[in-house]
Coordinates of C-alpha atoms in Angstrom, one line a residue:
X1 CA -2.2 -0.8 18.9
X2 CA -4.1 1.9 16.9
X3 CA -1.4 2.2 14.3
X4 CA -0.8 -1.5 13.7
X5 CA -4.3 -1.8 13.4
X6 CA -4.7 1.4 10.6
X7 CA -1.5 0.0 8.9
X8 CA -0.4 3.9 8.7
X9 CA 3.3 4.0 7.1
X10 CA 4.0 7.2 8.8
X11 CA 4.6 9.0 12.2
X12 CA 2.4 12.6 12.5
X13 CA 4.2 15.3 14.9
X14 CA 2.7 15.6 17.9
X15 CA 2.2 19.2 17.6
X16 CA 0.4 19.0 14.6
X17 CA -2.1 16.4 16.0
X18 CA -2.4 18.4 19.2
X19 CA -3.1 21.4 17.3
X20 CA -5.2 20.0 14.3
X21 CA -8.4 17.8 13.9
X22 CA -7.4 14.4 12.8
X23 CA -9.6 11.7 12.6
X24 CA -8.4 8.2 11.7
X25 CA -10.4 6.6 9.4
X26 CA -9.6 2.5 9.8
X27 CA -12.1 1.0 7.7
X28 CA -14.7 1.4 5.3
X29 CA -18.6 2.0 6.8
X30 CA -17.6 4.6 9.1
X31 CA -18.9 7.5 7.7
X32 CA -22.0 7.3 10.0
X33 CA -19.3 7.7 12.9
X34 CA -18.0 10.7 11.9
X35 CA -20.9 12.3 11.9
X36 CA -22.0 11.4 15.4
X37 CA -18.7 13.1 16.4
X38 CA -20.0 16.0 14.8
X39 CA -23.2 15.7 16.1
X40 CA -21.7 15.5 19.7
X41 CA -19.6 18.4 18.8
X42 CA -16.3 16.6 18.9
X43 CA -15.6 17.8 15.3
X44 CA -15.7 21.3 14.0
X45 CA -16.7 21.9 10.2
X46 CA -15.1 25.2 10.6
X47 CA -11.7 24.4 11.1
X48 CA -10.1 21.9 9.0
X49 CA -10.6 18.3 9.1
X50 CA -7.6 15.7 8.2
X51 CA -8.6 12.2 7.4
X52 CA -5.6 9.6 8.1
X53 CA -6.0 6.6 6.5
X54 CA -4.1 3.7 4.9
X55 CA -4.6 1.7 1.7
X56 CA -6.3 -1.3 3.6
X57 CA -10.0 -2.3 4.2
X58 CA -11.5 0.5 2.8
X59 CA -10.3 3.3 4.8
X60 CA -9.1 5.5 2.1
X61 CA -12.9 5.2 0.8
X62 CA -14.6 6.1 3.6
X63 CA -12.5 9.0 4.2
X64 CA -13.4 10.2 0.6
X65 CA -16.9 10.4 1.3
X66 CA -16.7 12.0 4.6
X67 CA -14.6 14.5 2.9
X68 CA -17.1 14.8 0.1
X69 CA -19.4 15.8 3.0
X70 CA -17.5 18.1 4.3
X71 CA -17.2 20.2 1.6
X72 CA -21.0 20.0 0.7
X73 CA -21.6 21.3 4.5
X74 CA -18.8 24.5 3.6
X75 CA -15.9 23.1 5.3
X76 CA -12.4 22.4 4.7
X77 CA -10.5 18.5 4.7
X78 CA -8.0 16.5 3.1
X79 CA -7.1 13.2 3.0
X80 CA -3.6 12.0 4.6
X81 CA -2.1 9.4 3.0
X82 CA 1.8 10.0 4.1
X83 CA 3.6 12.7 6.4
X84 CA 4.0 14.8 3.6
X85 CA 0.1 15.4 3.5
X86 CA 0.0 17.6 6.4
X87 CA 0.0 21.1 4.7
X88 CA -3.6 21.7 3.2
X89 CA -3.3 22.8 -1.1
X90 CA -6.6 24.9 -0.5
X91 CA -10.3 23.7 -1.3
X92 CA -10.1 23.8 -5.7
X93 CA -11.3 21.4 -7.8
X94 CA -7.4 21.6 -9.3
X95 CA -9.4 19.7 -12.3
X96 CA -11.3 20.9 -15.3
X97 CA -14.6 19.7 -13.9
X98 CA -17.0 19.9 -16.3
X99 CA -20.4 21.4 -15.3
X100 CA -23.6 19.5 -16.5
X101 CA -26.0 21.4 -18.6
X102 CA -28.9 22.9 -17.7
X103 CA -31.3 20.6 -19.7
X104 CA -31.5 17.1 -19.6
X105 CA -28.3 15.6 -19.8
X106 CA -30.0 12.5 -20.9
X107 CA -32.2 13.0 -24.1
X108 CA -33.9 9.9 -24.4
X109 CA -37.7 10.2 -26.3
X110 CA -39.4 9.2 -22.9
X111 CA -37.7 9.2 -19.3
X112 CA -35.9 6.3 -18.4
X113 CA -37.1 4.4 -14.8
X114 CA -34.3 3.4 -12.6
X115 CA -35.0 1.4 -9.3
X116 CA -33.3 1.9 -6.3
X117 CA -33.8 -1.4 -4.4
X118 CA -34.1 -0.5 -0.3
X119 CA -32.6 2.8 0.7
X120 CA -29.0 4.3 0.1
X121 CA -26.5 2.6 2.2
X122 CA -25.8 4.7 5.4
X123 CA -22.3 5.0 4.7
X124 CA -22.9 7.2 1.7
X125 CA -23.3 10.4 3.8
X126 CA -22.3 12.8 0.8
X127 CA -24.6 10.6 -2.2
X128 CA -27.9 12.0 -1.2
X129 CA -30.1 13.1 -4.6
X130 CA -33.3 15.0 -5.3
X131 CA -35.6 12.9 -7.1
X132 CA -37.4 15.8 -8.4
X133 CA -33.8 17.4 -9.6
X134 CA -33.2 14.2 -10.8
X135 CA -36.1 13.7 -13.6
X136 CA -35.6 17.2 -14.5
X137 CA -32.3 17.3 -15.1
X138 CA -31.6 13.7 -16.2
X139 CA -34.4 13.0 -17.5
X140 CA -34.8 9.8 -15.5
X141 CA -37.6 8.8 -12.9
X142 CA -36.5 7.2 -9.7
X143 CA -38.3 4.5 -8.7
X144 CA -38.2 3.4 -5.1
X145 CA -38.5 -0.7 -4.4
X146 CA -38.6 -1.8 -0.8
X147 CA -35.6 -4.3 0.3
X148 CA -37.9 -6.7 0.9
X149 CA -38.8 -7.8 -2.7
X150 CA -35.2 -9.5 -2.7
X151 CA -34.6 -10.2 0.9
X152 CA -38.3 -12.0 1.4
X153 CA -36.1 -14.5 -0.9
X154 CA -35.2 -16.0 2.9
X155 CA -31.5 -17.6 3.4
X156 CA -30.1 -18.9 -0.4
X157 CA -27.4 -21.3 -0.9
X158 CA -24.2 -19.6 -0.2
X159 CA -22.4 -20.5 -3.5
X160 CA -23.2 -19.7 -7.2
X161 CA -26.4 -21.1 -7.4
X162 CA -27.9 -18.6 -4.2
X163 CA -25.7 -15.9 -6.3
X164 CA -28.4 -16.8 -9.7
X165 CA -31.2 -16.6 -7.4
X166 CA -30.8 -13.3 -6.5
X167 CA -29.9 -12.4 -10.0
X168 CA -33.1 -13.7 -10.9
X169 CA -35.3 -12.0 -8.8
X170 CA -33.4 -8.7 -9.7
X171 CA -33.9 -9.5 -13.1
X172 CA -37.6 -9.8 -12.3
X173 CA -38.0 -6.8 -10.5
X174 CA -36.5 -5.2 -14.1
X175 CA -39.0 -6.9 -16.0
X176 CA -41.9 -5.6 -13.7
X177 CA -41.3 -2.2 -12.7
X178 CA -40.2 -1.9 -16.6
X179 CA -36.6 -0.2 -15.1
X180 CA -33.4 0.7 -17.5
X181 CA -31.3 0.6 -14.7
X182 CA -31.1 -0.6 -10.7
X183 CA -29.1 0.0 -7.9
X184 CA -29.8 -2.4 -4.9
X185 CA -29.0 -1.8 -1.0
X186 CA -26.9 -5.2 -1.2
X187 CA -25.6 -5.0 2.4
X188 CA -29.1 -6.2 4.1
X189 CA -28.8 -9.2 1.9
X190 CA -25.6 -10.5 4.2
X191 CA -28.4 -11.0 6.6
X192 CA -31.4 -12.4 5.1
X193 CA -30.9 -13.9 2.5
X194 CA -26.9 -14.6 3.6
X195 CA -25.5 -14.7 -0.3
X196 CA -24.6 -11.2 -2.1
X197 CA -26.0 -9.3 -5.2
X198 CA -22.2 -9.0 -7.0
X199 CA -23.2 -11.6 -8.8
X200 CA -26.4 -10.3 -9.7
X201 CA -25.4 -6.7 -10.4
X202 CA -22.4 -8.3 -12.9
X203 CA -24.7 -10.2 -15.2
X204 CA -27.6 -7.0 -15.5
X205 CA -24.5 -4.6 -16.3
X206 CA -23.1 -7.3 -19.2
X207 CA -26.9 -7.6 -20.3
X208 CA -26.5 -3.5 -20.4
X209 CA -28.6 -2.7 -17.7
X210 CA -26.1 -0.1 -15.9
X211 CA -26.6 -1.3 -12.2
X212 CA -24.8 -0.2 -9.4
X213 CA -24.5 -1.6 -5.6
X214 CA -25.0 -0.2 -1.8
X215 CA -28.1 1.9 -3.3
X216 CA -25.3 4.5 -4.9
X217 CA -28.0 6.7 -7.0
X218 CA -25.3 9.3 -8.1
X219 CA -23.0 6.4 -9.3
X220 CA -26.3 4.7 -11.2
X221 CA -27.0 7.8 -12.6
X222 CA -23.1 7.8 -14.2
X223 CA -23.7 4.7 -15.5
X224 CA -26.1 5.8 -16.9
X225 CA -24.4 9.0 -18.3
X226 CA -21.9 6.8 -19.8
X227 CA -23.9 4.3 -21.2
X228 CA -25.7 7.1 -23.0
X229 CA -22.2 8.3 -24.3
X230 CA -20.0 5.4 -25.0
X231 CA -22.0 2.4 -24.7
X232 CA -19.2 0.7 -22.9
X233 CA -19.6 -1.9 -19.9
X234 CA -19.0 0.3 -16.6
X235 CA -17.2 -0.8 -13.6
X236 CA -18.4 0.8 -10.2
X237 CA -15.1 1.2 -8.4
X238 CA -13.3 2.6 -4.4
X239 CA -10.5 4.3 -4.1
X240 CA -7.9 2.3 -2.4
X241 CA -4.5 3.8 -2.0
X242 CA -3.4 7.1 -4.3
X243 CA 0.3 8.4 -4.3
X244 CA 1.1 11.8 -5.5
X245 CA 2.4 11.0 -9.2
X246 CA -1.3 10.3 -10.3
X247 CA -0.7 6.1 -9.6
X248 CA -3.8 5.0 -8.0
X249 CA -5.1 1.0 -6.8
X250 CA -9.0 1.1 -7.2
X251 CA -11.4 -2.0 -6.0
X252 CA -14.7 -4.0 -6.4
X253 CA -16.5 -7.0 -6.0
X254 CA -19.2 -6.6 -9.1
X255 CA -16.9 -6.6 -12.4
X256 CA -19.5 -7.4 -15.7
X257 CA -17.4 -10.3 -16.9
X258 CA -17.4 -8.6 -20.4
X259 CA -14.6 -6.5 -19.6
X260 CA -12.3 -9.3 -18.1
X261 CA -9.4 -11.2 -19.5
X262 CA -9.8 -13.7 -17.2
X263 CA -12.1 -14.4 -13.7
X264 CA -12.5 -16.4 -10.9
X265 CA -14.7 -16.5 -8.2
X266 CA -14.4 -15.7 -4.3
X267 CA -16.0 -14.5 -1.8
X268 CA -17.6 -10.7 -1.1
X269 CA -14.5 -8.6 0.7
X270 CA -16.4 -7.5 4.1
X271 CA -18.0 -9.9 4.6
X272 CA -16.0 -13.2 3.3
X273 CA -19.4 -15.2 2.5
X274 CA -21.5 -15.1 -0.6
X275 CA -19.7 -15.2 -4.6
X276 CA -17.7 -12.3 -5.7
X277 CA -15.8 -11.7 -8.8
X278 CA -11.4 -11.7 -8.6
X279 CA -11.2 -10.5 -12.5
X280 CA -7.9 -9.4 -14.9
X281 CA -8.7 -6.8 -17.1
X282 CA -7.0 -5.9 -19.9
X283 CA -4.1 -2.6 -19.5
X284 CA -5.0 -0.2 -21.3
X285 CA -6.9 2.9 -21.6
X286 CA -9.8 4.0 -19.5
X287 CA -11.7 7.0 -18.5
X288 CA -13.2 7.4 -14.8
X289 CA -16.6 9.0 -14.7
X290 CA -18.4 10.4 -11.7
X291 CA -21.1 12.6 -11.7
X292 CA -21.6 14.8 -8.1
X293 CA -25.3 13.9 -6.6
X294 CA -27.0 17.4 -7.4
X295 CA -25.5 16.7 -10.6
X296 CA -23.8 20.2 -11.0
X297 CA -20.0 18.5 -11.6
X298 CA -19.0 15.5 -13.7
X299 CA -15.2 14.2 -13.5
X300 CA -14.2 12.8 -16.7
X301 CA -10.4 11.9 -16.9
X302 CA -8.3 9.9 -19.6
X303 CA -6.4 7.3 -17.3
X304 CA -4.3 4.1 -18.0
X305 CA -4.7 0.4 -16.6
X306 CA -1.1 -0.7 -16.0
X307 CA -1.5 -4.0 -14.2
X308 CA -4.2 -6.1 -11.7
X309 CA -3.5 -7.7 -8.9
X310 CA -5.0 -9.8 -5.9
X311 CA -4.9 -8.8 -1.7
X312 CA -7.1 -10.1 0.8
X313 CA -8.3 -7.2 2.6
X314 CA -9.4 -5.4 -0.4
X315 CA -12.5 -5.6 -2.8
X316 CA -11.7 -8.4 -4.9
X317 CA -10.5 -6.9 -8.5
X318 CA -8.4 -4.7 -8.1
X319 CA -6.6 -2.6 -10.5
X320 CA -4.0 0.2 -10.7
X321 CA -4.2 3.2 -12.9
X322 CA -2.1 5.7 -14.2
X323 CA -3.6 9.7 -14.1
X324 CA -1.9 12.9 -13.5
X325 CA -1.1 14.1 -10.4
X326 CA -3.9 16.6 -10.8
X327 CA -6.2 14.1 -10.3
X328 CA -4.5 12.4 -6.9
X329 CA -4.9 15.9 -5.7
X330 CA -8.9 15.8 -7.4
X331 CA -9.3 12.8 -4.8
X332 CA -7.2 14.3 -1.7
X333 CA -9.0 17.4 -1.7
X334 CA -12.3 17.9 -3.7
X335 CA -13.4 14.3 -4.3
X336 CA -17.3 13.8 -5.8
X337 CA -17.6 11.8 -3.4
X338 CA -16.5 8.0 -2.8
X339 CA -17.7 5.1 -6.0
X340 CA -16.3 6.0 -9.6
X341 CA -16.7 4.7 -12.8
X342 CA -14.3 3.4 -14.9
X343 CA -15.2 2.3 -18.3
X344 CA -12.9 0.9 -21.5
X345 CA -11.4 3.4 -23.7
X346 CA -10.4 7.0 -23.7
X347 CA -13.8 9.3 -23.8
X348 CA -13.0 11.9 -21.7
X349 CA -13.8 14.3 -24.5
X350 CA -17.1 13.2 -25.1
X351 CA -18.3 14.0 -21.4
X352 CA -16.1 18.0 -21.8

């Protein structure tokens, strides 16, 4: 039952899940899980960790930021897509991350003010920032809104037009607390105000305020990065399935129409209510951005966009790219984490 559920394309030998901590990772939002069974001392950081997962519902992102986390707390992990996984490649970066200097990275004549609507998600167990680090080494004051400036909104309509509400009082909350950029704990809105923010978070990003979703403050403060940089629309993006020749499928439900083709509207993945975006974008080239949370290491990589496509237990636009193998093994083994950026255009030499 287990392994129809996970999807898993692959049988593990039962001596090396007798002898080796495995954890199964079925679906996003389980990253709080993991570390109750480290808590209850079911898992040991000082032995290895492997994270089986499959490319469905968000378990190959969850994994990445649990791995992320283990790493940050000294251990060891990778990521097990397929039975040939099961031999650790050791604990390197294997890319040429780039380390951040030690001055502001972002030197703007006054500090920028970005909001962070309601608390981090609890998901993102390995996105944790200093705000003090943060205005010193970015250069950018973090401003801290409660939830209930959007979710006192009370239940919206569930189409487009509860989609432009929230919008609207985002947009507000821009206008008052004088922000350049937001990131908004959209989860709670499923509840109270029973619409979703992709909406809202795809128009500021088009109207070039970077903003990201689930209260991600390192992928906010990319954004930001590569705003600064490029000036190009960013798309905050999971992980969804990675083979070993660099071809990876990434996902999201807040494209900025900007950098479609062509879009339609659907519902928000998890929780199939609310108004997402389903978006084509153009193939291509790309660079994915991520900057770590104590914003020692940035990922900057030169990928391609060979082809969209549509699945129902994914985000909604989904896309695949093309990157070396260096980076499949950047994401098996020493991911920054679980959101990345992807932006229009090869820049990766900019951010080096």
């Amino acid at each position: 039952m287990h392994r129809e559920a996970l999807k898993v394309p692959f049988e593990l030998p039962e001596s090396f899940v007798l002898t080796h901590q495995v954890v199964a990772v079925l679906t996003g939002g389980t990253e709080s899980k993991f570390l109750q069974l480290v808590d209850e001392g079911l898992i040991d950081l000082s032995r290895p960790v492997y994270l089986m997962v499959s490319g469905h519902s968000n378990s190959l992102a969850a994994a990445l930021e649990i791995l992320s986390y283990i790493r940050q707390h000294n251990g060891t992990g990778k990521v097990m897509m397929n039975a040939d996984d099961t031999e650790l490649e050791g604990t390197g970066d294997r890319l040429p991350i780039t380390g951040v200097p030690s001055g502001p990275v972002l030197r703007n004549e006054k500090k920028l003010r970005l909001g962070v609507v309601g608390k981090p998600s609890d998901w993102l167990i390995s996105s944790g920032v200093d705000y003090a680090e943060v205005l010193q080494k970015m250069n950018c004051e973090l401003v801290d809104i409660p939830i209930d400036e959007v979710s006192s909104l009370g239940e919206v309509d569930p189409g487009m037009k509860g989609a432009e509400t929230i919008y609207e009082r985002l947009k507000e909350l821009v206008n008052r607390y004088d922000l350049q950029g937001i990131t908004l704990r959209c989860f709670d809105l499923l509840t109270t105000v029973k619409n979703t923010g992709c909406i809202a978070l795809s128009k500021l990003n088009d109207e070039g305020i970077p903003a990201a979703c689930e209260g991600d403050i390192p992928t906010l403060l990319t954004m930001m990065v590569c705003k600064k940089l490029t000036g190009a629309l960013c798309f905050q993006v999971n992980p969804a399935r990675i083979n070993a020749d660099g071809k990876m499928l990434f996902a999201h439900c807040t494209l900025p129409l900007g950098m479609t083709e062509k879009h339609e509207y659907t519902t928000h993945f998890e929780s199939g209510i609310g108004v997402a975006i389903h978006g084509d974008l153009p193939t291509g080239d790309y660079t994915l951005v991520k900057l770590s949370g104590d914003m020692q290491r940035i990922l900057a990589e030169d990928v391609t966009l060979e082809r969209c496509q549509f699945e129902q237990d994914l985000c909604r636009t989904q896309v695949w790219i093309q990157a070396t193998p260096a980076v499949s093994r950047y994401f098996l083994t020493s991911p920054i984490a679980n959101h990345h950026v992807l932006i229009k255009g090869h820049y990766a030499k900019l951010f080096k």
